Amino acid sequence: MGCNLTMKKALQHYHTTNNAPFWKNLLCALVAVLIVALPPVQLAKANILDTFGKFGVKEEAELGKKFSILVKSRMPIIEDPEIVSYVEGVLDRLQEHIPPQPFPFEVNVIVDDTLNAFAVPGGYVFVHTGMLLEMEHESELAGVLAHELAHITQRHIAKRIEKSQKVQLISLVGMLAGAVLGATTESGSNVTGGLITGSMAAGQAALLNYSRDDEREADHMGLIYLTEAGYNPKGLANSFAKIRKRKWQSGSNMPTYLSTHPAVEERQDYLADRVASLPKDLQDRPENDTKFKRVQTLVRSQFTDPATALTYFAKQEQTPLILMGQGIAAARINKVKQAADFFERAVEGAPKDYLVLREAGKFHYTKGDTNKAIFLLQKAAVRNPDDLMTLFYYARLLNDKGDSKTAATYYQKILQVLPEDSEVHFFYGKMLGQSGDEFNGHLHLAYSALYRNDAKKTAYHMKKAKAVATNEKQTAALELLKKQRDERAAYWE
């Protein structure tokens, strides 16, 4: 998967012979010297731990954690493991070719139709659903993420923070939120802007603004990470082109970096020229988009306007995957008969596809056909025993049939992987309460409300749990819940 020697030399040659006009001060000149002195991949592999200054690992991790809590307290986060694990997989593939980091990376997918993705200090990565849907190939999504990771590995934000040590952490969280998330409407529903290739817009976040040289370095390093990970190197420049095209076609919101960096066309040309200098076998790498298309179908059918999704799917080849998407979208607007037909045709066309079986099983469960749901979900579980969504609905079926003990083992297994899934906490809490475990029932219902950012219901169930707590273990569990509640409540409006 790594770059061969020819590719390394090609990248190095282009970078060292075409960058001179952009190094405008002594610091940038020094960076240029370092890049000339070291092959790009060697520079990429430099130990990031050696570059940490006064704003160290602890401070970066704390800033990232607080920012992550802020985002989760304001934005709808997808918990579907099929979608989240896919994005994690793309990130993991890139991570194998970036410098060692002092913290693990965490991925979250935000339900928002703007074309945005960003990574912040501390290893927190966020991708908007709009970015997942607008890209044509996985390599383009990977290109965006590679660029964002480069901003972190090169410590572009952290270095700027180091220059202003008097700024308090809470102020930095606010600045970072303004810069990354941009302005919101009065309802808080329209989040724009982002860090994708340097989108720093608000005047209050001038401290965090990426420079033109930061962007060039992130372009350079991002292309290295992308290519070393085995992707088609055209992915990064192609992602730029698609974002600009959508802006002109629809007039929709565009990441701030494109509106504040008028030289984006020049950057696209620069990247295209660099790719053209690579060996042809790298330029012609095949695109493997099978998983990407599956995730796009799930996102479109579950998290966009269902009527619009149905119109889109109707224009596509009627594969089992597309039929599944139509079934999901139709069910969301209560077209039950139509949805049932779509799912029947999808299962008939792909009887061994666990995703199709799972979604069909979910549909039949929600419309009350328990026997058909069990049949489909059991088949899905056989095909993929690790699919947590299948296990979740199977647990609900088991509880409905009176086997709460077995259902509890499934709920617990899911929460080990998805500890912040509000829906799992909700149904697990209801089951526990119905079976007589009042404390844990209210505890999980409180967590469910917390992760839905429902302050009133969180407080209600915390109070109920506290009233029935009888031992130190339960008291400690309440203290942990209170701590997490307080972290989020700091950002609740």
XYZ file of C-alpha atoms in Angstrom:
493
model
C 0.000 0.000 0.000
C 2.974 2.348 0.518
C 4.437 4.711 -2.074
C 7.279 3.270 -4.104
C 10.611 5.054 -4.454
C 9.658 6.544 -7.815
C 6.583 8.173 -6.361
C 8.550 9.613 -3.439
C 11.069 11.171 -5.810
C 8.330 12.560 -8.041
C 6.549 14.181 -5.115
C 9.783 15.586 -3.767
C 10.880 16.969 -7.129
C 7.640 18.777 -7.834
C 7.431 20.235 -4.359
C 10.983 21.558 -4.331
C 10.889 23.084 -7.817
C 7.511 24.835 -7.770
C 6.999 26.257 -4.281
C 9.425 29.176 -4.170
C 6.885 32.001 -4.734
C 4.925 30.999 -1.666
C 7.600 31.152 1.002
C 7.323 34.815 2.006
C 9.020 35.012 5.385
C 11.880 33.486 7.267
C 9.789 30.864 9.048
C 8.271 29.658 5.803
C 11.692 29.665 4.190
C 12.936 27.425 6.982
C 10.063 25.015 6.391
C 10.913 24.982 2.694
C 14.538 24.145 3.506
C 13.407 21.250 5.667
C 11.192 19.932 2.894
C 14.058 20.159 0.402
C 16.454 18.501 2.829
C 14.204 15.568 3.638
C 12.202 13.390 1.263
C 8.520 14.223 1.760
C 7.646 10.807 3.130
C 10.468 11.020 5.654
C 9.175 14.391 6.746
C 5.703 12.901 7.042
C 7.058 10.139 9.257
C 8.874 12.495 11.643
C 7.821 11.778 15.210
C 5.130 14.279 16.084
C 6.046 13.961 19.760
C 9.271 15.834 19.012
C 7.390 18.941 17.867
C 5.131 19.523 20.866
C 5.889 22.761 22.662
C 4.211 24.628 25.499
C 0.778 23.742 24.171
C 1.421 20.071 24.785
C -0.324 16.736 24.482
C -2.425 17.250 27.603
C -3.656 20.657 26.453
C -4.426 19.452 22.925
C -6.346 16.458 24.227
C -8.364 18.615 26.637
C -9.194 21.177 23.960
C -10.282 18.444 21.561
C -12.434 16.701 24.161
C -14.235 19.893 25.154
C -14.811 20.775 21.524
C -16.186 17.291 20.846
C -18.614 17.648 23.749
C -19.706 21.027 22.424
C -20.422 19.606 18.960
C -22.331 16.633 20.381
C -24.382 18.953 22.579
C -25.494 21.019 19.582
C -25.440 18.777 16.523
C -27.244 15.539 15.526
C -24.677 12.725 15.521
C -25.195 9.471 13.606
C -24.855 6.301 15.667
C -25.565 3.754 12.906
C -22.492 1.488 13.207
C -22.547 0.685 9.486
C -21.939 4.344 8.653
C -19.604 5.203 11.506
C -17.421 2.107 11.125
C -17.040 2.821 7.422
C -15.677 6.325 8.011
C -13.479 4.929 10.783
C -12.117 2.417 8.296
C -11.139 5.134 5.823
C -9.463 7.078 8.627
C -7.653 3.981 9.916
C -6.299 3.313 6.435
C -4.888 6.845 6.281
C -3.591 6.700 9.855
C -1.231 3.882 8.966
C 0.706 6.403 6.879
C 0.738 9.498 9.089
C 3.242 10.320 11.829
C 2.643 8.611 15.195
C 0.129 10.632 17.197
C 0.024 10.968 20.988
C -3.734 10.414 21.110
C -6.248 8.078 19.446
C -8.550 9.426 16.752
C -12.312 9.484 17.214
C -14.719 9.835 14.274
C -18.219 11.310 14.363
C -20.655 11.797 11.489
C -22.856 14.915 11.703
C -26.267 15.056 10.049
C -25.838 18.192 7.965
C -26.062 18.669 4.211
C -23.141 21.081 3.915
C -19.946 19.792 2.319
C -17.781 19.744 5.375
C -15.253 17.602 7.223
C -12.717 18.655 9.819
C -10.199 17.375 12.336
C -9.292 19.266 15.495
C -6.462 18.972 18.031
C -6.775 15.934 20.246
C -7.629 13.579 17.394
C -11.330 14.354 16.916
C -12.588 14.016 13.344
C -16.028 15.074 12.101
C -17.630 14.405 8.713
C -20.904 15.938 7.519
C -23.402 13.746 5.686
C -23.306 16.291 2.859
C -19.673 15.404 2.261
C -20.447 11.692 2.155
C -23.229 12.197 -0.375
C -21.544 14.672 -2.703
C -18.333 12.768 -3.319
C -18.284 10.292 -6.204
C -15.437 8.065 -5.032
C -14.022 6.951 -1.716
C -10.670 8.387 -2.769
C -12.248 11.871 -2.757
C -13.560 11.465 0.785
C -10.157 10.071 1.778
C -8.480 13.062 0.124
C -10.472 15.487 2.262
C -9.688 13.520 5.425
C -5.997 13.227 4.495
C -5.783 16.995 4.134
C -7.499 17.539 7.488
C -5.218 15.028 9.185
C -2.245 16.914 7.737
C -3.379 20.080 9.540
C -3.219 18.064 12.775
C 0.074 16.241 12.114
C 1.708 19.540 11.164
C 0.140 21.162 14.267
C -1.119 24.210 12.400
C -3.715 25.060 15.051
C -1.563 24.104 18.026
C 1.343 26.242 16.848
C -0.902 29.288 16.601
C -2.290 28.649 20.062
C 1.251 28.500 21.422
C 1.766 32.065 20.231
C -1.003 33.299 22.512
C -0.601 31.495 25.799
C -2.896 33.947 27.593
C -6.015 32.651 25.847
C -8.042 30.506 28.240
C -9.104 27.015 27.261
C -12.816 27.811 27.364
C -12.204 30.748 25.029
C -10.277 28.486 22.673
C -13.219 26.069 22.565
C -15.496 28.932 21.593
C -13.056 30.191 18.972
C -12.616 26.737 17.524
C -16.384 26.237 17.385
C -16.881 29.547 15.609
C -14.121 28.776 13.151
C -15.109 25.184 12.454
C -18.869 25.336 12.660
C -19.293 28.868 11.406
C -22.478 30.843 11.904
C -25.771 29.183 12.818
C -29.297 30.293 12.237
C -31.509 31.300 15.132
C -32.778 27.730 15.287
C -29.216 26.451 15.380
C -29.944 24.122 12.506
C -27.823 25.555 9.724
C -24.176 25.045 10.425
C -21.751 26.246 7.789
C -18.034 26.634 7.331
C -15.454 24.195 8.606
C -11.842 23.278 8.752
C -11.821 21.461 5.433
C -8.580 22.637 3.852
C -8.382 25.552 6.192
C -11.802 27.078 6.606
C -11.357 29.664 9.344
C -13.763 32.511 8.914
C -14.957 34.382 11.979
C -13.029 37.444 13.059
C -13.032 36.172 16.643
C -11.042 33.165 15.433
C -8.244 35.108 13.773
C -5.856 33.380 16.164
C -6.747 30.059 14.551
C -6.716 31.130 10.896
C -4.703 28.916 8.588
C -2.193 30.738 6.448
C -1.708 30.167 2.753
C 1.466 28.286 3.587
C -0.413 26.077 6.063
C -2.799 25.183 3.281
C -0.032 24.404 0.846
C 1.672 22.190 3.390
C -1.593 20.396 4.169
C -2.180 19.903 0.439
C 1.322 18.512 0.075
C 1.245 16.199 3.086
C -2.367 15.183 2.478
C -1.490 14.008 -1.023
C 1.344 11.930 0.403
C -0.915 10.333 3.026
C -3.616 9.663 0.432
C -1.257 8.057 -2.075
C 0.636 6.006 0.494
C -2.672 4.613 1.736
C -3.228 3.121 -1.699
C -5.848 5.538 -2.978
C -5.947 7.148 -6.399
C -3.940 10.379 -5.894
C -6.497 12.359 -7.928
C -8.936 12.132 -5.026
C -7.906 15.350 -3.250
C -8.066 17.686 -6.259
C -11.266 16.021 -7.439
C -12.924 16.696 -4.088
C -12.098 20.406 -4.457
C -13.677 20.429 -7.909
C -16.896 18.783 -6.720
C -17.344 21.254 -3.883
C -16.895 24.203 -6.233
C -19.242 22.630 -8.787
C -22.002 22.180 -6.235
C -21.680 25.807 -5.195
C -22.168 27.061 -8.741
C -24.922 24.596 -9.575
C -27.107 25.055 -6.519
C -25.918 28.226 -4.812
C -25.716 26.213 -1.594
C -23.436 26.923 1.319
C -19.787 26.244 0.641
C -16.965 25.687 3.113
C -15.452 29.018 4.041
C -12.004 28.139 2.749
C -13.274 28.274 -0.816
C -14.819 31.708 -0.413
C -11.853 33.193 1.474
C -9.098 31.629 -0.629
C -9.551 32.942 -4.187
C -6.497 30.940 -5.314
C -8.299 27.613 -4.898
C -8.257 27.094 -8.677
C -4.510 27.552 -8.604
C -4.286 24.981 -5.803
C -6.305 22.532 -7.853
C -3.950 23.071 -10.786
C -0.955 22.625 -8.490
C -2.296 19.305 -7.186
C -3.208 18.155 -10.688
C 0.320 18.916 -11.883
C 1.823 17.008 -8.972
C -0.361 13.995 -9.698
C 0.584 14.195 -13.382
C 4.245 13.895 -12.371
C 3.604 10.551 -10.634
C 4.066 7.167 -12.303
C 1.140 6.230 -14.502
C 0.303 3.125 -12.480
C -0.388 5.354 -9.476
C -2.491 7.778 -11.503
C -4.506 4.875 -12.890
C -5.218 3.165 -9.592
C -8.717 1.639 -9.741
C -11.467 3.030 -7.545
C -13.041 0.550 -5.134
C -16.320 2.169 -4.103
C -18.438 -0.813 -3.045
C -18.576 0.065 0.652
C -18.767 3.776 -0.114
C -21.900 3.311 -2.263
C -23.562 1.200 0.446
C -22.987 3.914 3.015
C -24.192 6.605 0.623
C -27.434 4.660 0.139
C -27.951 4.378 3.899
C -27.240 8.057 4.494
C -29.464 9.230 1.645
C -32.394 7.005 2.610
C -32.206 7.603 6.368
C -30.990 11.172 6.821
C -32.160 13.236 3.848
C -35.658 14.279 2.801
C -37.375 10.940 2.015
C -39.374 12.241 -0.958
C -36.213 13.675 -2.516
C -34.399 10.417 -1.821
C -37.139 8.417 -3.561
C -36.891 10.673 -6.610
C -33.128 10.146 -6.703
C -33.365 6.361 -6.296
C -36.008 6.089 -9.017
C -33.448 7.355 -11.535
C -30.856 4.735 -10.572
C -30.428 1.177 -11.754
C -32.785 -0.904 -9.620
C -30.177 -3.004 -7.831
C -30.980 -4.690 -4.485
C -29.079 -1.910 -2.717
C -31.119 0.832 -4.406
C -34.351 -1.078 -3.735
C -33.364 -1.250 -0.067
C -32.813 2.515 -0.033
C -36.237 3.038 -1.589
C -37.776 0.806 1.051
C -36.201 2.793 3.879
C -37.248 6.145 2.404
C -40.802 4.975 1.625
C -41.244 3.631 5.164
C -40.242 7.029 6.597
C -43.254 8.658 4.940
C -45.598 5.782 5.825
C -45.847 4.342 2.329
C -45.941 0.921 3.960
C -47.213 -1.147 1.030
C -44.711 0.428 -1.352
C -41.898 -0.044 1.165
C -42.817 -3.712 1.651
C -42.600 -4.270 -2.114
C -39.198 -2.592 -2.309
C -37.825 -4.706 0.550
C -39.265 -7.931 -0.876
C -37.566 -7.287 -4.219
C -34.319 -6.293 -2.467
C -34.194 -9.503 -0.423
C -35.083 -11.571 -3.467
C -32.205 -9.984 -5.384
C -29.653 -10.217 -2.557
C -30.706 -13.030 -0.174
C -27.226 -13.214 1.382
C -26.560 -9.494 1.900
C -26.724 -8.879 5.650
C -27.386 -5.156 5.185
C -30.431 -5.784 2.969
C -31.648 -8.499 5.363
C -31.133 -6.224 8.361
C -33.014 -3.275 6.926
C -35.855 -5.496 5.750
C -36.001 -7.067 9.220
C -36.138 -3.631 10.852
C -38.992 -2.630 8.570
C -41.097 -5.703 9.321
C -40.445 -5.343 13.043
C -41.640 -1.740 13.118
C -44.802 -2.589 11.161
C -45.601 -5.477 13.523
C -44.724 -8.582 11.534
C -42.667 -10.253 14.257
C -42.235 -13.638 12.604
C -40.902 -12.186 9.361
C -38.653 -9.825 11.314
C -37.135 -12.676 13.326
C -36.525 -14.717 10.184
C -34.737 -11.850 8.412
C -32.754 -10.637 11.429
C -31.563 -14.153 12.253
C -30.330 -14.544 8.682
C -28.603 -11.160 8.901
C -26.933 -12.169 12.181
C -25.626 -15.376 10.614
C -24.167 -13.387 7.715
C -22.596 -10.793 10.004
C -22.587 -11.692 13.738
C -20.864 -8.390 14.561
C -23.502 -6.101 13.060
C -24.697 -4.121 16.061
C -27.850 -2.793 14.425
C -29.017 -6.356 13.803
C -28.275 -7.249 17.417
C -30.194 -4.191 18.630
C -33.399 -5.124 16.840
C -32.961 -8.777 17.750
C -32.638 -7.755 21.414
C -35.896 -5.828 21.139
C -37.589 -8.880 19.623
C -36.294 -11.114 22.412
C -37.587 -8.729 25.044
C -40.983 -8.564 23.336
C -41.125 -12.357 23.572
C -40.262 -12.292 27.292
C -36.573 -13.223 27.139
C -35.227 -10.087 28.812
C -32.175 -11.901 30.197
C -30.784 -12.739 26.753
C -31.849 -9.330 25.424
C -29.823 -7.685 28.204
C -26.624 -9.423 27.062
C -27.102 -7.997 23.571
C -27.811 -4.485 24.853
C -24.691 -4.624 27.034
C -22.563 -5.831 24.110
C -23.803 -2.968 21.938
C -23.183 -0.326 24.614
C -19.588 -1.494 24.991
C -19.036 -0.352 21.399
C -21.596 2.477 21.205
C -21.703 3.936 24.726
C -23.424 7.132 23.568
C -26.251 5.603 21.528
C -29.385 7.187 22.985
C -31.759 4.680 21.373
C -29.997 1.661 22.868
C -29.994 3.280 26.319
C -33.695 4.074 25.928
C -34.884 0.540 25.124
C -32.465 -1.064 27.577
C -33.642 1.311 30.314
C -37.302 0.608 29.570
C -36.676 -3.129 29.714
C -34.823 -2.874 33.026
C -37.544 -0.742 34.555
C -40.278 -3.132 33.414
C -38.353 -6.056 34.904
C -38.152 -4.331 38.314
C -34.649 -2.826 38.217
C -35.747 0.752 38.839
C -32.326 2.236 39.491
C -30.651 0.993 36.320
C -33.827 1.604 34.345
C -33.811 5.297 35.252
C -30.016 5.453 34.903
C -30.114 4.322 31.283
C -33.137 6.477 30.500
C -31.156 9.426 31.895
C -28.246 8.586 29.607
C -30.654 8.296 26.684
C -32.012 11.773 27.397
C -28.497 13.127 27.930
C -27.278 11.919 24.541
C -30.408 13.427 22.953
C -29.515 16.698 24.704
C -32.858 16.700 26.536
C -31.997 18.544 29.754
C -35.455 18.219 31.331
C -35.752 14.440 30.947
C -32.123 13.932 31.968
C -32.818 15.748 35.240
C -36.072 13.817 35.749
C -34.512 10.365 35.430
C -31.443 11.344 37.451
C -33.755 12.383 40.272
C -35.696 9.116 40.021
C -32.498 7.050 40.020
C -31.132 8.927 43.011
C -34.341 8.275 44.948
C -33.948 4.485 44.640
C -30.135 4.255 44.978
C -29.196 1.992 47.890
C -25.457 1.275 47.699
C -22.062 2.795 46.935
C -21.904 1.279 43.459
C -25.127 3.001 42.487
C -23.970 6.261 44.048
C -20.739 6.085 42.030
C -22.742 5.412 38.859
C -24.817 8.520 39.544
C -21.679 10.604 40.072
C -20.314 9.489 36.707
C -23.625 10.372 35.054
C -23.637 13.771 36.778
C -20.118 14.476 35.549
C -21.102 13.724 31.948
C -24.291 15.758 32.328
C -22.319 18.748 33.614
C -19.871 18.526 30.706
C -22.692 18.757 28.193
C -24.845 21.162 30.157
C -22.074 23.754 29.907
C -22.940 24.076 26.223
C -26.727 23.678 26.375
C -28.584 26.850 25.540
